[in-house]
Coordinates of C-alpha atoms and ligand atoms in Angstrom, one line a residue:
M212 CA 0.0 0.0 0.0
T213 CA 1.4 3.4 -0.8
Q214 CA 1.3 6.7 1.0
H215 CA -1.2 8.0 -1.5
L216 CA -4.0 6.1 0.2
A217 CA -5.8 7.5 3.2
A218 CA -4.5 6.3 6.6
L219 CA -6.9 4.5 8.7
N220 CA -6.4 3.9 12.4
L221 CA -6.1 0.2 12.4
P222 CA -5.8 -1.9 15.6
S223 CA -2.6 -4.0 15.8
A224 CA -2.8 -7.7 15.5
E225 CA -1.7 -8.0 19.2
T226 CA -4.6 -5.8 20.4
E227 CA -7.1 -7.9 18.4
A228 CA -5.7 -11.2 19.7
A229 CA -6.0 -10.0 23.2
A230 CA -9.5 -8.8 22.8
P231 CA -11.2 -10.0 19.6
A232 CA -14.6 -8.8 20.7
A233 CA -13.4 -5.3 21.5
V234 CA -12.7 -4.4 17.9
A235 CA -16.2 -5.4 16.9
G236 CA -18.9 -3.1 15.7
A237 CA -22.5 -3.3 16.6
A238 CA -23.1 -5.8 13.8
R239 CA -20.5 -8.1 15.1
R240 CA -22.2 -8.2 18.5
S241 CA -25.2 -9.7 16.8
G242 CA -23.2 -12.9 16.0
W243 CA -19.6 -13.4 15.2
W244 CA -20.3 -15.4 12.0
R245 CA -22.3 -12.7 10.4
D246 CA -19.3 -10.8 9.2
A247 CA -16.5 -13.4 9.8
V248 CA -13.7 -14.0 7.3
I249 CA -13.2 -17.7 7.4
Y250 CA -10.0 -19.2 6.0
Q251 CA -10.0 -22.7 4.6
V252 CA -7.0 -24.8 5.6
Y253 CA -6.5 -27.9 3.4
P254 CA -4.5 -29.9 5.9
R255 CA -2.6 -32.0 3.4
S256 CA -1.1 -28.9 1.8
F257 CA -0.8 -26.2 4.4
A258 CA 2.3 -27.0 6.5
D259 CA 4.2 -30.2 7.1
A260 CA 5.9 -30.4 10.6
N261 CA 7.2 -34.0 10.4
G262 CA 8.8 -33.8 7.0
D263 CA 6.9 -36.7 5.3
G264 CA 5.8 -34.4 2.5
M265 CA 2.2 -34.3 3.7
G266 CA 0.8 -31.4 5.8
D267 CA -0.2 -32.1 9.3
L268 CA -1.9 -30.7 12.4
A269 CA 1.4 -29.8 14.1
G270 CA 2.2 -27.8 10.9
I271 CA -1.0 -25.9 11.0
R272 CA -0.6 -25.3 14.7
S273 CA 2.8 -23.7 14.2
R274 CA 1.4 -21.4 11.5
L275 CA -1.6 -20.1 13.5
P276 CA 0.1 -16.8 14.3
Y277 CA 0.4 -16.3 10.5
L278 CA -3.4 -16.6 10.2
R279 CA -4.0 -14.3 13.2
D280 CA -1.7 -11.7 11.6
L281 CA -3.4 -12.2 8.2
G282 CA -6.5 -11.0 10.0
V283 CA -9.0 -13.8 9.6
D284 CA -11.6 -14.6 12.2
A285 CA -11.9 -18.4 11.9
V286 CA -10.3 -21.3 10.3
W287 CA -12.1 -24.2 8.6
L288 CA -10.1 -27.4 8.5
S289 CA -10.9 -29.9 5.7
P290 CA -11.1 -33.5 7.1
F291 CA -8.1 -34.8 9.1
Y292 CA -9.8 -37.9 10.4
S293 CA -8.8 -41.5 10.1
S294 CA -9.2 -42.3 6.4
P295 CA -7.7 -44.5 3.6
Q296 CA -7.6 -41.2 1.6
A297 CA -9.5 -42.5 -1.4
D298 CA -10.9 -39.0 -1.7
A299 CA -8.3 -37.0 0.3
G300 CA -9.9 -37.6 3.6
Y301 CA -13.5 -37.1 2.6
D302 CA -13.8 -40.9 3.0
V303 CA -13.8 -41.2 6.8
A304 CA -13.2 -44.5 8.5
D305 CA -13.4 -43.2 12.1
Y306 CA -14.7 -39.7 12.8
R307 CA -13.3 -39.7 16.4
V308 CA -9.7 -40.5 15.4
V309 CA -7.1 -38.2 13.8
D310 CA -5.4 -40.0 10.9
P311 CA -1.8 -40.7 11.9
M312 CA -0.6 -38.9 8.8
F313 CA -2.0 -35.7 10.4
G314 CA -1.2 -36.4 14.0
D315 CA -3.4 -37.5 16.9
L316 CA -6.3 -36.2 19.0
A317 CA -3.9 -34.4 21.3
D318 CA -2.7 -32.4 18.3
A319 CA -6.3 -31.5 17.4
E320 CA -7.0 -30.4 21.0
G321 CA -3.8 -28.4 21.1
L322 CA -4.6 -26.8 17.8
I323 CA -8.1 -25.7 19.0
A324 CA -6.7 -24.4 22.3
D325 CA -3.9 -22.4 20.5
A326 CA -6.3 -21.0 18.0
H327 CA -8.6 -19.8 20.8
G328 CA -5.7 -18.3 22.6
L329 CA -5.0 -16.2 19.4
G330 CA -8.6 -15.2 19.0
L331 CA -9.3 -17.6 16.1
R332 CA -12.2 -19.9 15.9
I333 CA -12.0 -23.5 14.5
I334 CA -14.6 -25.0 12.2
V335 CA -14.2 -28.7 11.5
D336 CA -15.5 -30.6 8.5
I337 CA -18.2 -33.2 9.1
V338 CA -19.0 -35.7 6.3
P339 CA -22.5 -37.1 6.9
N340 CA -23.5 -38.2 3.3
H341 CA -21.1 -41.2 3.2
V342 CA -18.4 -43.0 5.0
S343 CA -15.3 -44.8 3.9
D344 CA -15.7 -48.4 2.7
Q345 CA -13.2 -49.2 5.5
H346 CA -15.6 -47.8 8.1
P347 CA -16.5 -50.7 10.6
W348 CA -20.2 -50.3 9.8
F349 CA -19.7 -51.0 6.1
R350 CA -17.2 -53.8 6.7
Q351 CA -19.7 -55.4 9.0
A352 CA -22.6 -54.9 6.7
L353 CA -20.7 -56.6 3.9
R354 CA -19.7 -59.5 6.2
E355 CA -23.2 -60.1 7.4
G356 CA -24.7 -60.4 3.9
P357 CA -28.1 -59.5 2.4
G358 CA -31.0 -59.3 4.9
S359 CA -28.8 -58.1 7.7
P360 CA -30.3 -55.1 9.5
L361 CA -26.8 -53.6 9.4
R362 CA -27.2 -53.1 5.7
G363 CA -30.1 -50.8 6.5
R364 CA -27.5 -48.1 7.4
F365 CA -26.5 -47.9 3.7
H366 CA -28.4 -48.2 0.4
F367 CA -28.0 -51.9 -0.6
R368 CA -30.3 -53.1 -3.4
P369 CA -30.5 -56.2 -5.6
G370 CA -29.5 -55.6 -9.2
Q371 CA -31.7 -55.6 -12.2
G372 CA -31.5 -58.1 -15.0
A373 CA -31.9 -61.9 -14.9
D374 CA -29.0 -62.4 -12.6
G375 CA -29.0 -59.0 -10.9
E376 CA -26.1 -58.0 -13.1
L377 CA -27.4 -54.5 -13.8
P378 CA -27.3 -51.6 -11.3
P379 CA -30.6 -50.9 -9.4
N380 CA -31.1 -47.6 -11.2
D381 CA -29.5 -45.2 -13.6
W382 CA -27.8 -42.9 -11.2
E383 CA -24.2 -41.8 -12.0
S384 CA -21.4 -41.0 -9.6
I385 CA -20.1 -37.4 -9.5
F386 CA -16.6 -38.8 -10.0
G387 CA -17.7 -40.7 -13.2
G388 CA -19.3 -44.1 -13.9
P389 CA -22.3 -45.6 -12.2
A390 CA -23.3 -44.6 -8.7
W391 CA -23.6 -48.3 -7.8
T392 CA -21.0 -51.0 -7.1
R393 CA -21.8 -54.7 -6.9
T394 CA -20.7 -56.6 -3.8
E395 CA -19.7 -60.2 -3.3
N396 CA -21.7 -62.3 -0.9
P397 CA -19.8 -63.8 2.1
D398 CA -19.9 -67.2 0.1
G399 CA -18.2 -65.6 -2.9
T400 CA -21.2 -65.3 -5.2
P401 CA -22.2 -62.0 -6.8
G402 CA -24.3 -60.0 -4.3
E403 CA -26.3 -56.8 -3.9
W404 CA -25.2 -53.4 -5.1
Y405 CA -24.6 -50.4 -2.9
L406 CA -25.0 -46.7 -3.7
H407 CA -22.1 -44.2 -3.7
L408 CA -22.7 -40.8 -5.1
F409 CA -19.0 -40.3 -5.1
A410 CA -16.2 -42.9 -5.3
P411 CA -17.0 -46.6 -4.8
Q412 CA -14.9 -46.2 -1.6
Q413 CA -17.5 -43.8 -0.2
P414 CA -20.8 -45.7 0.4
D415 CA -23.7 -43.4 1.0
L416 CA -25.4 -43.6 4.4
N417 CA -29.1 -44.2 4.7
W418 CA -30.5 -41.3 6.8
D419 CA -33.8 -43.1 7.3
S420 CA -31.8 -45.4 9.7
P421 CA -32.1 -44.2 13.3
A422 CA -28.6 -45.5 14.0
V423 CA -27.2 -43.1 11.4
A424 CA -28.9 -40.1 13.0
D425 CA -27.9 -41.1 16.5
E426 CA -24.3 -41.6 15.5
F427 CA -24.0 -38.1 14.0
R428 CA -25.6 -36.5 17.0
S429 CA -22.9 -38.2 19.1
L430 CA -20.2 -37.1 16.6
L431 CA -21.3 -33.5 16.7
R432 CA -21.1 -33.6 20.5
F433 CA -17.7 -35.2 20.4
W434 CA -16.2 -32.3 18.4
L435 CA -18.1 -29.6 20.2
D436 CA -16.9 -31.1 23.5
L437 CA -13.4 -30.9 22.2
G438 CA -13.9 -27.1 21.6
A439 CA -14.8 -26.9 17.9
D440 CA -16.7 -23.7 17.1
G441 CA -18.7 -25.2 14.4
F442 CA -19.0 -27.5 11.4
R443 CA -18.7 -27.3 7.7
I444 CA -21.2 -29.9 6.5
D445 CA -20.0 -31.8 3.5
V446 CA -22.6 -32.5 0.8
A447 CA -25.3 -31.2 3.1
H448 CA -27.8 -31.3 0.3
G449 CA -27.3 -35.1 -0.4
L450 CA -28.3 -36.9 2.7
V451 CA -31.9 -37.7 1.8
K452 CA -32.7 -39.6 -1.4
A453 CA -36.1 -39.5 -3.2
A454 CA -38.3 -42.4 -2.1
G455 CA -38.0 -45.4 -4.3
L456 CA -34.7 -44.2 -5.7
P457 CA -36.3 -43.3 -9.1
D458 CA -34.4 -43.4 -12.4
I459 CA -33.4 -40.1 -13.8
G460 CA -33.7 -41.2 -17.4
M461 CA -30.6 -39.4 -18.9
H462 CA -26.8 -39.6 -18.9
D463 CA -24.2 -37.1 -17.8
Q464 CA -26.4 -36.2 -14.8
L465 CA -23.9 -34.9 -12.4
R466 CA -21.4 -32.3 -12.1
L467 CA -20.0 -31.5 -8.7
L468 CA -20.9 -27.8 -9.2
G469 CA -24.2 -28.6 -10.9
N470 CA -27.5 -26.9 -10.1
D471 CA -29.8 -29.5 -11.6
V472 CA -32.8 -30.9 -9.7
L473 CA -31.9 -34.5 -9.0
P474 CA -33.5 -37.2 -6.8
F475 CA -30.5 -37.4 -4.5
F476 CA -29.9 -33.7 -4.0
D477 CA -31.7 -31.0 -2.1
Q478 CA -34.7 -33.1 -1.1
D479 CA -37.0 -31.5 1.4
G480 CA -36.3 -34.2 4.0
V481 CA -32.8 -32.8 4.7
H482 CA -34.2 -29.9 6.7
E483 CA -35.5 -32.1 9.5
I484 CA -31.9 -33.3 10.0
Y485 CA -30.6 -29.7 10.3
R486 CA -33.3 -28.7 12.7
D487 CA -32.2 -31.6 14.9
W488 CA -28.5 -30.5 14.6
R489 CA -29.4 -26.9 15.4
R490 CA -30.9 -28.0 18.7
I491 CA -27.6 -29.7 19.5
L492 CA -25.5 -26.6 18.5
D493 CA -27.8 -24.5 20.7
E494 CA -27.2 -26.7 23.7
Y495 CA -23.7 -25.3 23.7
G496 CA -24.9 -21.8 24.3
T497 CA -26.6 -19.0 22.4
D498 CA -24.3 -16.1 23.2
P499 CA -23.7 -14.4 19.8
Q500 CA -19.9 -14.3 20.5
T501 CA -19.4 -17.9 21.4
R502 CA -22.2 -19.6 19.6
R503 CA -21.3 -22.8 17.7
I504 CA -22.3 -22.6 14.1
A505 CA -22.8 -24.8 11.0
V506 CA -22.1 -23.9 7.4
A507 CA -23.7 -26.0 4.6
E508 CA -22.0 -27.1 1.5
A509 CA -25.3 -27.2 -0.3
W510 CA -25.4 -27.2 -4.1
T511 CA -29.0 -26.2 -4.9
P512 CA -30.7 -25.1 -8.1
T513 CA -31.2 -21.5 -6.8
V514 CA -30.1 -19.2 -4.0
E515 CA -33.7 -19.2 -2.8
R516 CA -33.4 -23.0 -2.2
T517 CA -30.1 -22.4 -0.4
A518 CA -31.9 -20.0 1.9
L519 CA -34.2 -22.8 3.1
Y520 CA -31.1 -24.4 4.9
L521 CA -30.7 -21.1 6.8
R522 CA -34.1 -20.6 8.3
P523 CA -33.8 -19.5 12.0
D524 CA -34.1 -23.0 13.3
E525 CA -31.6 -24.6 10.9
L526 CA -28.0 -23.7 9.9
H527 CA -26.1 -20.4 10.1
Q528 CA -24.5 -20.1 6.7
A529 CA -24.2 -21.8 3.4
F530 CA -21.6 -21.3 0.7
N531 CA -22.7 -19.1 -2.1
F532 CA -21.8 -21.2 -5.0
Q533 CA -23.9 -19.1 -7.4
Y534 CA -21.4 -16.2 -6.6
L535 CA -18.4 -18.5 -7.1
G536 CA -19.8 -19.6 -10.4
T537 CA -20.3 -16.0 -11.7
E538 CA -18.1 -14.7 -14.5
W539 CA -16.0 -11.6 -14.1
A540 CA -18.4 -9.1 -15.6
A541 CA -20.3 -6.3 -14.0
G542 CA -23.8 -7.2 -15.0
P543 CA -23.8 -10.8 -13.8
L544 CA -21.9 -9.9 -10.6
R545 CA -24.5 -7.2 -9.7
E546 CA -27.3 -9.6 -10.4
V547 CA -25.9 -12.4 -8.2
I548 CA -25.1 -9.9 -5.4
D549 CA -28.7 -8.7 -5.5
V550 CA -30.2 -12.1 -5.7
S551 CA -28.0 -13.4 -2.8
L552 CA -28.8 -10.5 -0.5
D553 CA -32.5 -10.6 -1.4
S554 CA -32.8 -14.3 -0.7
M555 CA -31.0 -14.2 2.7
R556 CA -33.0 -11.3 4.0
P557 CA -36.3 -13.2 4.7
V558 CA -34.5 -15.9 6.7
G559 CA -32.2 -13.4 8.5
A560 CA -29.0 -15.3 7.6
P561 CA -25.9 -13.5 6.5
A562 CA -25.0 -13.7 2.8
T563 CA -21.6 -15.4 2.2
W564 CA -19.1 -14.9 -0.6
V565 CA -16.5 -17.3 -1.8
L566 CA -14.1 -17.3 -4.9
S567 CA -12.0 -20.4 -4.4
N568 CA -11.9 -23.7 -2.5
H569 CA -10.3 -27.2 -2.7
D570 CA -12.8 -28.4 -5.4
V571 CA -12.6 -25.6 -8.0
V572 CA -10.0 -24.0 -10.2
R573 CA -8.3 -21.1 -8.2
H574 CA -10.0 -17.8 -9.1
L575 CA -6.9 -16.2 -10.4
T576 CA -6.8 -18.8 -13.2
R577 CA -10.6 -19.2 -13.5
F578 CA -11.1 -15.5 -14.1
G579 CA -7.9 -15.1 -16.0
K580 CA -6.9 -15.2 -19.6
G581 CA -3.5 -16.8 -19.3
D582 CA -1.4 -13.6 -18.8
R583 CA -0.1 -14.1 -15.2
E584 CA 0.3 -10.4 -14.4
Q585 CA -3.1 -9.4 -15.8
D586 CA -4.8 -12.4 -14.2
L587 CA -3.3 -11.3 -10.8
H588 CA -4.8 -7.8 -11.2
R589 CA -8.2 -9.4 -11.8
A590 CA -7.9 -11.8 -8.9
R591 CA -7.0 -9.0 -6.5
A592 CA -9.9 -6.8 -7.8
A593 CA -12.3 -9.8 -7.3
T594 CA -11.0 -10.2 -3.8
L595 CA -11.5 -6.6 -2.8
L596 CA -15.0 -6.7 -4.3
M597 CA -15.8 -9.8 -2.2
L598 CA -14.5 -8.3 1.0
A599 CA -16.6 -5.2 0.6
L600 CA -19.8 -7.1 0.4
P601 CA -22.2 -7.4 3.4
G602 CA -21.9 -10.7 5.2
S603 CA -19.2 -13.3 5.7
A604 CA -16.4 -14.3 3.3
Y605 CA -14.5 -17.5 2.8
L606 CA -10.8 -17.5 1.7
Y607 CA -9.0 -20.6 0.4
Q608 CA -5.4 -21.1 1.5
G609 CA -2.9 -19.6 -0.9
E610 CA -5.2 -17.1 -2.5
E611 CA -3.6 -14.5 -0.3
L612 CA -0.4 -15.3 -2.1
G613 CA -1.9 -14.9 -5.5
L614 CA -1.3 -18.6 -6.3
P615 CA -2.5 -19.8 -9.7
E616 CA -4.0 -23.2 -10.4
V617 CA -1.2 -25.6 -11.3
T618 CA -2.4 -26.9 -14.7
D619 CA 0.6 -29.1 -15.7
L620 CA 0.8 -31.7 -12.9
P621 CA 2.1 -35.0 -14.3
D622 CA -0.6 -37.7 -14.4
E623 CA 1.3 -40.0 -12.1
V624 CA 1.2 -37.6 -9.2
R625 CA -2.5 -36.8 -9.4
Q626 CA -4.6 -38.2 -6.6
D627 CA -8.1 -36.8 -7.3
P628 CA -10.3 -39.8 -7.7
A629 CA -12.3 -37.9 -10.4
F630 CA -9.1 -37.9 -12.5
T631 CA -8.6 -41.6 -12.3
R632 CA -12.3 -42.4 -12.9
A633 CA -12.5 -40.1 -15.9
R634 CA -9.7 -41.9 -17.7
G635 CA -10.9 -43.4 -21.0
T636 CA -14.2 -41.7 -20.7
A637 CA -15.6 -38.5 -22.4
A638 CA -14.7 -36.6 -19.3
E639 CA -11.0 -37.4 -19.6
G640 CA -8.7 -34.4 -19.3
Q641 CA -7.6 -31.7 -16.9
E642 CA -10.8 -29.8 -16.7
G643 CA -12.6 -30.0 -13.4
M644 CA -9.8 -32.0 -11.8
R645 CA -8.9 -30.9 -8.3
D646 CA -5.2 -31.5 -7.6
G647 CA -4.2 -28.3 -9.3
C648 CA -5.6 -26.2 -6.5
R649 CA -4.2 -28.5 -3.8
V650 CA -0.5 -28.0 -4.3
P651 CA 1.3 -27.4 -1.0
L652 CA 1.9 -23.8 0.0
P653 CA 5.2 -22.0 -0.5
W654 CA 6.3 -20.4 2.8
S655 CA 10.0 -19.5 2.3
G656 CA 13.2 -20.2 0.5
A657 CA 14.4 -20.4 -3.1
T658 CA 13.7 -24.0 -3.8
A659 CA 10.9 -26.5 -3.3
P660 CA 9.3 -27.4 -0.9
Y661 CA 9.7 -23.7 0.0
G662 CA 9.4 -24.2 3.7
F663 CA 6.3 -26.4 3.4
G664 CA 8.3 -29.1 5.3
P665 CA 11.3 -28.7 7.7
A666 CA 14.0 -29.9 5.3
A667 CA 15.4 -27.6 2.6
D668 CA 15.1 -30.3 0.0
G669 CA 12.3 -32.4 1.6
P670 CA 9.3 -33.9 -0.2
S671 CA 5.9 -32.4 -0.9
W672 CA 3.0 -34.7 -1.9
L673 CA 2.4 -32.7 -5.1
P674 CA 5.3 -30.9 -6.8
Q675 CA 5.4 -27.1 -6.5
P676 CA 6.2 -25.0 -9.6
A677 CA 9.6 -23.3 -9.8
E678 CA 8.0 -19.8 -10.0
W679 CA 6.5 -20.2 -6.5
A680 CA 9.8 -19.0 -4.8
K681 CA 8.7 -15.5 -5.5
L682 CA 5.2 -16.1 -4.3
S683 CA 6.2 -17.4 -0.8
V684 CA 5.0 -15.8 2.4
E685 CA 8.6 -14.8 3.1
A686 CA 9.1 -13.2 -0.3
Q687 CA 5.9 -11.2 -0.1
T688 CA 6.0 -10.2 3.6
G689 CA 7.0 -6.5 3.8
D690 CA 6.6 -5.9 0.1
A691 CA 3.8 -3.3 0.0
S692 CA 3.0 -4.2 -3.6
S693 CA 2.5 -7.9 -2.8
T694 CA -0.8 -9.7 -2.8
L695 CA -0.2 -11.0 0.7
E696 CA 0.2 -7.4 2.0
L697 CA -2.9 -6.4 0.1
Y698 CA -4.9 -9.1 1.8
R699 CA -3.5 -8.1 5.2
R700 CA -4.4 -4.5 4.7
A701 CA -7.8 -5.3 3.3
L702 CA -8.7 -7.6 6.2
A703 CA -7.5 -4.9 8.7
V704 CA -9.6 -2.2 7.0
R705 CA -12.6 -4.5 6.8
R706 CA -12.3 -5.2 10.5
A707 CA -11.9 -1.6 11.5
H708 CA -14.2 0.2 9.1
P709 CA -17.7 0.5 10.6
A710 CA -19.4 0.3 7.1
L711 CA -17.8 -3.0 6.2
G712 CA -18.7 -6.5 7.4
A713 CA -22.2 -7.5 8.4
G714 CA -25.3 -6.1 6.7
D715 CA -27.9 -7.2 4.3
A716 CA -27.9 -4.5 1.5
V717 CA -25.8 -2.4 -0.7
E718 CA -26.7 0.9 -2.3
W719 CA -26.0 0.7 -6.0
L720 CA -24.5 3.9 -7.6
D721 CA -24.6 4.9 -11.2
A722 CA -21.5 3.6 -13.0
P723 CA -20.1 3.5 -16.5
E724 CA -20.5 0.3 -18.5
G725 CA -18.5 -2.6 -17.0
V726 CA -18.1 -0.9 -13.7
I727 CA -19.8 -1.8 -10.4
A728 CA -20.2 0.9 -7.8
F729 CA -21.9 0.7 -4.5
R730 CA -22.0 2.4 -1.1
R731 CA -22.1 0.8 2.3
T732 CA -23.2 3.0 5.2
A733 CA -22.8 2.9 8.9
V734 CA -23.8 5.6 11.4
G735 CA -21.7 8.6 10.5
D736 CA -19.5 6.7 8.1
S737 CA -19.7 5.3 4.6
L738 CA -17.5 3.5 2.1
V739 CA -17.8 3.3 -1.7
C740 CA -16.5 0.3 -3.6
T741 CA -15.8 0.8 -7.3
V742 CA -14.9 -2.2 -9.5
N743 CA -13.7 -1.9 -13.1
T744 CA -14.3 -5.4 -14.7
T745 CA -13.2 -4.2 -18.1
G746 CA -9.8 -4.6 -19.7
A747 CA -9.4 -0.8 -20.2
P748 CA -9.2 2.2 -17.8
V749 CA -12.5 3.9 -17.0
T750 CA -13.0 7.5 -15.8
L751 CA -15.6 8.2 -13.1
P752 CA -16.4 11.0 -10.7
V753 CA -14.3 10.8 -7.5
P754 CA -16.6 9.3 -4.9
G755 CA -14.4 10.0 -1.8
V756 CA -10.9 9.6 -0.5
P757 CA -9.1 6.5 -1.8
L758 CA -8.7 4.1 1.1
L759 CA -7.4 0.9 -0.6
S760 CA -6.8 -0.1 -4.2
S761 CA -6.3 -3.6 -5.6
T762 CA -3.4 -2.2 -7.7
G763 CA -1.7 -0.9 -4.6
E764 CA -1.7 2.7 -6.0
A765 CA -4.3 5.3 -5.5
P766 CA -6.2 6.0 -8.7
A767 CA -4.9 9.0 -10.7
A768 CA -7.3 11.9 -10.3
D769 CA -7.9 14.9 -12.5
G770 CA -10.0 17.3 -10.5
A771 CA -13.3 15.7 -9.9
Q772 CA -12.6 12.7 -12.1
A773 CA -10.6 9.6 -11.2
V774 CA -9.2 6.9 -13.5
L775 CA -10.0 3.3 -12.5
L776 CA -7.4 1.0 -14.1
A777 CA -8.4 -2.1 -16.0
D778 CA -9.5 -5.0 -13.7
S779 CA -9.2 -3.0 -10.5
T780 CA -11.2 -2.3 -7.4
V781 CA -10.9 0.8 -5.1
W782 CA -12.4 1.3 -1.7
W783 CA -13.2 5.0 -1.1
S784 CA -13.9 6.6 2.3
C785 CA -16.7 9.1 2.3
Ligands
GLC145 C1 -17.5 -32.3 -1.1 C2 -16.0 -32.0 -0.9 C3 -15.2 -32.7 -1.9 C4 -15.5 -34.2 -1.8 C5 -17.0 -34.5 -1.9 C6 -17.2 -35.9 -1.4 O1 -17.9 -31.8 -2.3 O2 -15.8 -30.6 -0.9 O3 -13.8 -32.5 -1.8 O4 -14.8 -34.9 -2.8 O5 -17.7 -33.7 -1.0 O6 -17.1 -36.0 0.0

């Protein structure tokens, strides 16, 4: 940030750590999650303390001060439970055990305690749609054979065809191929089929079974008792399947990010489950500053359907995938912002905003055109737009470093099951594959693994590009023009400025073609955000004093007119 930008009296990181609530505005007092910036840690790829090339809890723990100084409010950890890793930990064999590759339960407890000491909250991932095929329930159900009540915890069905050789229906797996796998009976003969919306190693649970509901009640309490501040609910929209498991009648049904109406997604029955879970969360207190929360990963056809998960007796937040899926263009962005805010208002839940996560192409590359410098401008502009919107925002590890998607990973290092399952099918190729956003973070040094692990020439489970030396935390720290310093500054301004954070509306301002301009107002204070989504500079009337710019430089002004550079966002104090 340069001296051209207006100074704002920002609290230091130390002050905030000591008294996180003290820096909060009135909105924050109504619930910490309403304006929280939540940072997603992907444990495999964040920091590796034991040098085996795989990130771990001790690594995350050692880097918590970095997250505190970055200025986020909470950390969401993708799964670190006992798992054969058929889907990078989203195939859980034991939800009460930390996988040895990540550490142990004492590490998890220590991590939560340290985070709380730094004023950070911890959200853990819960995976209720399916378990690992190594989960004791599934092993036992297979052993006991057809007719066993233990099979009732899953979706086992006889096959169709003369010898049951065809799947029970036409559902397809999100990772490719049929959503059914045939089992072998204990006597070795071909047996029933079981449903798996994802990989065959991830059998779907049957939520009509009381044992399933009971087990998850107990699991929620287990992690809440350990101090978790909330849950990110994996595939929250998938738990209930339409009665009779009806055929869909077409191919290519599924895309992970799809919005289609399907008999296994977004069924009305899921809401009863979340009302039940909400009662459990509320048992742990309803003080807005310490409340335990849940955020739904719910792919639904519309934002209005997403809002149903957020009724006052259900969950607290849901990812806004409609926003994530919107192209970098003023019209569509304005529209999705309006629709998002409008649909959350009736249920009183905060809107959320997200640009990247572990399942999608990093936004720098997704919005970009292949010119690294120009793409970075756009990514930084997108981030400042997101952080100016009312509600809560999700960051994905590494976006604060301006990391691009890695698009040239060799086939043999890839671990995304979708990649393997797509081989030899029409879906084969790099598109939609998820290893490229999961490459371990660069922390320091000139050569890989760039401080990801303790040894200078140690391993990393996916190779890091040579250009990442200049993107490391160390390389960017203290460089006012770096993306990391932009994020730090933006989060500090967002936390301190009364007009930013929670809210349920923006005031749109007139703007030239391709430009988004809106005002956010708090008592006695307002902030204008202007976003040029076009590839050329745009002139507009100066709306105030420039406070923060995605380019790092205050816009050039000529009297009452200011020039917004191509693909840039400016926050103005008024
Ligand atoms: C969610 C996760 C994704 C995982 C899938 C199956 O979409 O974000 O990574 O593969 O669920 O659990």
